[in-house]
mmCIF file of C-alpha atoms in Angstrom:
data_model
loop_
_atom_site.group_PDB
_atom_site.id
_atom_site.type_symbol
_atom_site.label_atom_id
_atom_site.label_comp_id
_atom_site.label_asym_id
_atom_site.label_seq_id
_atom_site.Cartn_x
_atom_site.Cartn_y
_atom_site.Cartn_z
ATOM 1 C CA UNK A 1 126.803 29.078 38.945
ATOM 2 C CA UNK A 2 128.087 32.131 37.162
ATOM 3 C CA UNK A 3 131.706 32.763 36.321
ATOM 4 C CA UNK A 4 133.312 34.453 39.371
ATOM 5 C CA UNK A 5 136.463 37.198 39.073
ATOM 6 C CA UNK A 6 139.302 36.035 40.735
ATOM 7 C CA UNK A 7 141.139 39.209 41.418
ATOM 8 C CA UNK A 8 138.216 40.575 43.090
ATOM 9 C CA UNK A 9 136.806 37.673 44.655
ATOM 10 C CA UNK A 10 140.431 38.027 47.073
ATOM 11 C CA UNK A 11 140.446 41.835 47.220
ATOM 12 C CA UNK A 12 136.895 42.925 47.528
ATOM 13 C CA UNK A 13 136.429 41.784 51.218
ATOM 14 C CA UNK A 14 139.729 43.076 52.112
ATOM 15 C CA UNK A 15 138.346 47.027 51.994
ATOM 16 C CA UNK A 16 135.564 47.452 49.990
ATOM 17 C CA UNK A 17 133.550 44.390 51.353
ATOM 18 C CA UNK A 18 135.500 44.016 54.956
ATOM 19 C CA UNK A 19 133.246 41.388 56.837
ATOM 20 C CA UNK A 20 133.943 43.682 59.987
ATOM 21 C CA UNK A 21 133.857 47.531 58.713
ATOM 22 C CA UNK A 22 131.653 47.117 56.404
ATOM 23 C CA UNK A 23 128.941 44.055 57.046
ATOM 24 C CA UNK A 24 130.147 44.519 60.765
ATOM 25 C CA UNK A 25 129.988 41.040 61.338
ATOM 26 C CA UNK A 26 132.482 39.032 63.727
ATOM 27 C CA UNK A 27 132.782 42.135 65.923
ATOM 28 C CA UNK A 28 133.125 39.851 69.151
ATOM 29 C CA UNK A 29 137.026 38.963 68.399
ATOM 30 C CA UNK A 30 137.770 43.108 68.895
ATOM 31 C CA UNK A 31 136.579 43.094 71.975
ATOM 32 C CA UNK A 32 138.402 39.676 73.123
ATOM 33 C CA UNK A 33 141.923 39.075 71.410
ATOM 34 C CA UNK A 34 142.601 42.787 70.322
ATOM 35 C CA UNK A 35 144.185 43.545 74.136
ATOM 36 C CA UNK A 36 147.945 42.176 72.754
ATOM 37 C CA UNK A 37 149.158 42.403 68.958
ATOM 38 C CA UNK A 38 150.894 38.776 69.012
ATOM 39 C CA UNK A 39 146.927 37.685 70.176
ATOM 40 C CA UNK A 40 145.278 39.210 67.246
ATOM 41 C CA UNK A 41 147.896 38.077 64.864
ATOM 42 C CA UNK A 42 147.182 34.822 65.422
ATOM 43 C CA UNK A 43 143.861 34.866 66.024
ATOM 44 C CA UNK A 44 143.942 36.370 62.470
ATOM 45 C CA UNK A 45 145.968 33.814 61.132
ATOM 46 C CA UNK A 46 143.535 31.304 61.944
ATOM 47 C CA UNK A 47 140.728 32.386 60.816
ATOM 48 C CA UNK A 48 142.125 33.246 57.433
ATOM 49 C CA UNK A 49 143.490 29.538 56.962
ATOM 50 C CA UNK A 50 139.909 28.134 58.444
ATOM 51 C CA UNK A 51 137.874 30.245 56.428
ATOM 52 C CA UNK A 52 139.822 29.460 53.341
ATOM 53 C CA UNK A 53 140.191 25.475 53.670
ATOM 54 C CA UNK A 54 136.824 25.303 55.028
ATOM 55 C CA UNK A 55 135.012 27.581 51.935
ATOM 56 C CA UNK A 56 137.217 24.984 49.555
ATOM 57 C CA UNK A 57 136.370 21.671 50.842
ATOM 58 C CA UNK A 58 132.972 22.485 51.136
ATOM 59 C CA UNK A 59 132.716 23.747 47.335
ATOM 60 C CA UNK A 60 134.468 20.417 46.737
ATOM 61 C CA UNK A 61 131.859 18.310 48.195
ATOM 62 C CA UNK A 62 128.681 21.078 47.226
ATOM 63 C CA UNK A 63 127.327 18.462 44.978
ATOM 64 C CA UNK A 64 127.152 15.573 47.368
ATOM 65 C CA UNK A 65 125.917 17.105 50.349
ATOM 66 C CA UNK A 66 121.869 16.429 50.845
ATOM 67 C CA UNK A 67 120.272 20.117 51.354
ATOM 68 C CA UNK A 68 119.165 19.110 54.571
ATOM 69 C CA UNK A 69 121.922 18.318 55.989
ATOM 70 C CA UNK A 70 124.060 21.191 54.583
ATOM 71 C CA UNK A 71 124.457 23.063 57.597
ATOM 72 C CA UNK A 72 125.621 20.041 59.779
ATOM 73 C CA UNK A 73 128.703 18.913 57.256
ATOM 74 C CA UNK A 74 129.646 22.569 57.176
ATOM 75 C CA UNK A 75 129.821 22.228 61.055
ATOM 76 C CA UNK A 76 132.022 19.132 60.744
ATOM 77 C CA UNK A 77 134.468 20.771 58.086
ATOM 78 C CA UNK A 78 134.725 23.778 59.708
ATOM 79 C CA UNK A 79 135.146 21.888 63.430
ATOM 80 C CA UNK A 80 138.254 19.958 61.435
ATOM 81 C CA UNK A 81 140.151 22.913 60.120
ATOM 82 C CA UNK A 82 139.845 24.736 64.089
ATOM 83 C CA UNK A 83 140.880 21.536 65.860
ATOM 84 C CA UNK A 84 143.984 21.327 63.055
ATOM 85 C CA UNK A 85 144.950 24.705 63.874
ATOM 86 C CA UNK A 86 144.499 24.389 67.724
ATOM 87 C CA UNK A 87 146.767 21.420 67.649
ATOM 88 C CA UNK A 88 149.711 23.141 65.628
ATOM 89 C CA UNK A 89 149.264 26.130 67.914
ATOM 90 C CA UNK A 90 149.100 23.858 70.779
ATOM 91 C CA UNK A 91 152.315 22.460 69.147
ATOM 92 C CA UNK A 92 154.346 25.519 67.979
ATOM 93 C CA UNK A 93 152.546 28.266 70.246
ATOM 94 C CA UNK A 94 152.003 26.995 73.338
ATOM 95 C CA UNK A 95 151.673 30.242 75.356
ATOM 96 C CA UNK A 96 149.882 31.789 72.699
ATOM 97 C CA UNK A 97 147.332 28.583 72.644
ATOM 98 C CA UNK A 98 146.459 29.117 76.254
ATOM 99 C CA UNK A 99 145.294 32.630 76.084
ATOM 100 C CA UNK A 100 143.514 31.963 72.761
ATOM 101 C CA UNK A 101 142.197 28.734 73.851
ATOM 102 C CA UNK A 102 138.619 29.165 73.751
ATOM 103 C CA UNK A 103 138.404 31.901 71.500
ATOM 104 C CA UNK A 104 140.366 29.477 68.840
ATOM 105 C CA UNK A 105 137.453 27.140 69.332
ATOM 106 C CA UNK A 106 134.774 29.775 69.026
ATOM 107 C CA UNK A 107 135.726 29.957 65.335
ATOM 108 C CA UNK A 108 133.765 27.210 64.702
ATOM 109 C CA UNK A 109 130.642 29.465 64.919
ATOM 110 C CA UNK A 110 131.973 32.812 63.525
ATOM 111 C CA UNK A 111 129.695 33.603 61.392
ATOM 112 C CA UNK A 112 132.371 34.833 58.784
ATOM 113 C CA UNK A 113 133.127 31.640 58.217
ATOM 114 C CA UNK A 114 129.533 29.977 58.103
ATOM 115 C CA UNK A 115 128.740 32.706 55.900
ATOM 116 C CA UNK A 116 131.113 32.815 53.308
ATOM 117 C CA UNK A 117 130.517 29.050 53.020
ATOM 118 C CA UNK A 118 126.612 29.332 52.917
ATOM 119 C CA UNK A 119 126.433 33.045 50.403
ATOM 120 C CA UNK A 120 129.631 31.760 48.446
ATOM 121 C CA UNK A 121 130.976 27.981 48.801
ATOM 122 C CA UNK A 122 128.007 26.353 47.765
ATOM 123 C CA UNK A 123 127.455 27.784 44.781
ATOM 124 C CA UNK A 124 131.183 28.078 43.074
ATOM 125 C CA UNK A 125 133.898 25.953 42.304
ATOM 126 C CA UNK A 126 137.119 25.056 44.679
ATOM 127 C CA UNK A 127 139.572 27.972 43.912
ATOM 128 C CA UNK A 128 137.325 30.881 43.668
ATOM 129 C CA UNK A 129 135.842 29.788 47.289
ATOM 130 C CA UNK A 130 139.493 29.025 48.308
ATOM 131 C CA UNK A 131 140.297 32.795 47.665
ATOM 132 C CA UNK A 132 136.906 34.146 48.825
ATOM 133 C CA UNK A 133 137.564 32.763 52.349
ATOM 134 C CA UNK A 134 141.104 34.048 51.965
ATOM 135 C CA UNK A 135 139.999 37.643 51.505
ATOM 136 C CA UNK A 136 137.559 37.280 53.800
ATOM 137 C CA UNK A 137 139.822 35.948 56.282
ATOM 138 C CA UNK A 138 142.764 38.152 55.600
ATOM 139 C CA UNK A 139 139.804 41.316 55.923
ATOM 140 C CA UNK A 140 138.952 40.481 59.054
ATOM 141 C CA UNK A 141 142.598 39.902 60.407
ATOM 142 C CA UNK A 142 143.602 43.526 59.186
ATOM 143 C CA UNK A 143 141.098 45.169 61.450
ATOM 144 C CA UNK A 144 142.169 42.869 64.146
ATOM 145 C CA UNK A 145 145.234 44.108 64.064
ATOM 146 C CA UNK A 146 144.951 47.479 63.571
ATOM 147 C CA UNK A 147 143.034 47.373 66.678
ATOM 148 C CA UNK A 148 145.133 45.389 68.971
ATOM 149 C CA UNK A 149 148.010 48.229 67.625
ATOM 150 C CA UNK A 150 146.263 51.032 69.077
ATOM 151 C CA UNK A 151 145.298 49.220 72.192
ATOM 152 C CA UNK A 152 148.572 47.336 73.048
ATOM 153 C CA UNK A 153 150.755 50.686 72.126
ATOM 154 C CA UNK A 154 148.490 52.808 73.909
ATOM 155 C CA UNK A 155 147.366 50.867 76.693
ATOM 156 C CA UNK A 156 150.620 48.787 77.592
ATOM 157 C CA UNK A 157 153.658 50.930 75.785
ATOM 158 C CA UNK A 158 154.297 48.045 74.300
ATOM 159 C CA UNK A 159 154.006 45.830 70.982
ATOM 160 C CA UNK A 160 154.385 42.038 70.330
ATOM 161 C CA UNK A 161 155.684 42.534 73.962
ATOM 162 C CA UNK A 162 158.292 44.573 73.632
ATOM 163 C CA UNK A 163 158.699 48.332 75.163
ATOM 164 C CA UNK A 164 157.956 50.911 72.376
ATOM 165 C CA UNK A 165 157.565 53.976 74.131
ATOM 166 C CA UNK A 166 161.257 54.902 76.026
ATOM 167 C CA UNK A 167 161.572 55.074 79.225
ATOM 168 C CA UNK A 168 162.142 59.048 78.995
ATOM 169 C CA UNK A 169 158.726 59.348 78.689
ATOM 170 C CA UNK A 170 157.609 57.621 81.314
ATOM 171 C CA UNK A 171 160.395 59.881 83.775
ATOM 172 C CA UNK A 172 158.847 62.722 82.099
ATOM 173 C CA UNK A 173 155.329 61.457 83.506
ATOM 174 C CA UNK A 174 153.650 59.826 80.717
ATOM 175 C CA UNK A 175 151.722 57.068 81.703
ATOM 176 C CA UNK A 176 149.915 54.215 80.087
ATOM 177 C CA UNK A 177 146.216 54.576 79.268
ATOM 178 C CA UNK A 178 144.400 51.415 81.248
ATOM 179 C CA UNK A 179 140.836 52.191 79.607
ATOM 180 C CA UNK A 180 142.515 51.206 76.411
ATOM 181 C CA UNK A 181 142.870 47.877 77.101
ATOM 182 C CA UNK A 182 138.875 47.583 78.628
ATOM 183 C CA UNK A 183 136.356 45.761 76.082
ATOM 184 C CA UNK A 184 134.455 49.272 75.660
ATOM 185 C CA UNK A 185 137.798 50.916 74.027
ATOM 186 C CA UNK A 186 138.247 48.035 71.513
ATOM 187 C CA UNK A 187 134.523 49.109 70.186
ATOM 188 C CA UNK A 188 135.387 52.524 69.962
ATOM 189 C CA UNK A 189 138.404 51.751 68.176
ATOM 190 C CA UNK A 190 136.310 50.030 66.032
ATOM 191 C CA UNK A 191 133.897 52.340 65.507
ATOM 192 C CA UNK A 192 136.345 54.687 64.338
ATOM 193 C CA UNK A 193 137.571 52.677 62.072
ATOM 194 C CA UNK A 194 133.846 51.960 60.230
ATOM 195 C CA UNK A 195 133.406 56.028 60.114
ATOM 196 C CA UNK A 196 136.874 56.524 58.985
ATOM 197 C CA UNK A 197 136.070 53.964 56.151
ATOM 198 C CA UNK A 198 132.534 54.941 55.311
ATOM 199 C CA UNK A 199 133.665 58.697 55.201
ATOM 200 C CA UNK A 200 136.187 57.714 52.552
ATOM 201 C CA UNK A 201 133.486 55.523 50.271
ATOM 202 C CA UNK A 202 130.843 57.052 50.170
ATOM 203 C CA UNK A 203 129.187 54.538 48.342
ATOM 204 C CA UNK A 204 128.844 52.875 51.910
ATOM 205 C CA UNK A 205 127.299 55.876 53.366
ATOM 206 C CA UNK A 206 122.794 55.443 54.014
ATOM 207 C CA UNK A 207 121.004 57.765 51.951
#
């Protein structure tokens, strides 16, 4: 176990490292929560606090878990932190909960969270895994939401469900884009995005 930096550990994943833009990994979510803002807020919300709880209880236990039986107690850990968010959402959200509910669930096997657990928990102490899944989860919520932005603005005229663009526009003959708010839009959005991001560092660019 080497000595980790902590300022990095958090911001490296946010841009440089994003699990989405960059190792394009938990690309699914665009395509299914990214159709409302208020969806992919959430949705973002709960994968940040069940990547980061999950990454530090499993660095916690790292030394007591068998190796061959690693990948089940990650399971269980990570199956504890969803159903504690699903119930508060249940709780607090209720609406929200509904139209999330399966997708909430799905986190179990995103493999942002299995992977930060398996590449980083395991071999570092509590904090630095703590903020590892935070950036991580906070890296992946950003793109979330600057897709469900474009989508809900464009495609609805709306945002967290409220009427952005004025009715003036509409009189004048403006109308809302529906292929926004298809699946194939949130990939292009996406894809956008990734060349947008690898134009700017090159350093993610293939030689």
């Amino acid at each position: 176990m080497k000595d980790v930096n902590l300022k990095e550990t958090l911001l490296n994943p946010i841009l440089k490292g994003n699990p989405i833009s960059v190792l394009v990994l938990g690309i699914c979510s665009s395509l299914a929560v990214t159709v409302q803002l208020k969806g992919a807020c959430i949705m973002a919300l709960s994968v940040t606090i069940v990547t980061a709880l999950s990454s530090m209880v499993v660095s916690m236990m790292r030394k007591s878990i068998p190796n061959r039986i690693r990948i089940i107690v990650q399971l269980v850990v990570v199956a504890l932190m969803v159903i504690l968010v699903d119930q508060v959402l249940k709780a607090y959200a209720y609406s929200v909960s509904k139209t999330l509910s399966v997708y909430v669930g799905l986190i179990i096997t995103n493999c942002i969270v299995m992977g930060r657990i398996e590449a980083f928990a395991l071999g570092n102490k509590p904090i630095p895994s703590f903020l590892d899944g935070l950036g991580n989860g906070i890296g992946y919520g950003l793109i979330l939401i600057v897709v469900a932005f474009f989508r809900e603005l464009l495609g609805s005229g709306s945002l967290f469900g409220f009427q952005i663009i004025p009715d003036s526009f509409y009189a004048a003959g403006y109308l809302n884009n529906g292929l926004v708010i298809l699946p194939p839009m949130a990939l292009i959005l996406l894809g956008c995005i990734i060349w947008i991001q690898r134009s700017i560092q090159k350093d993610l660019q293939e030689k």
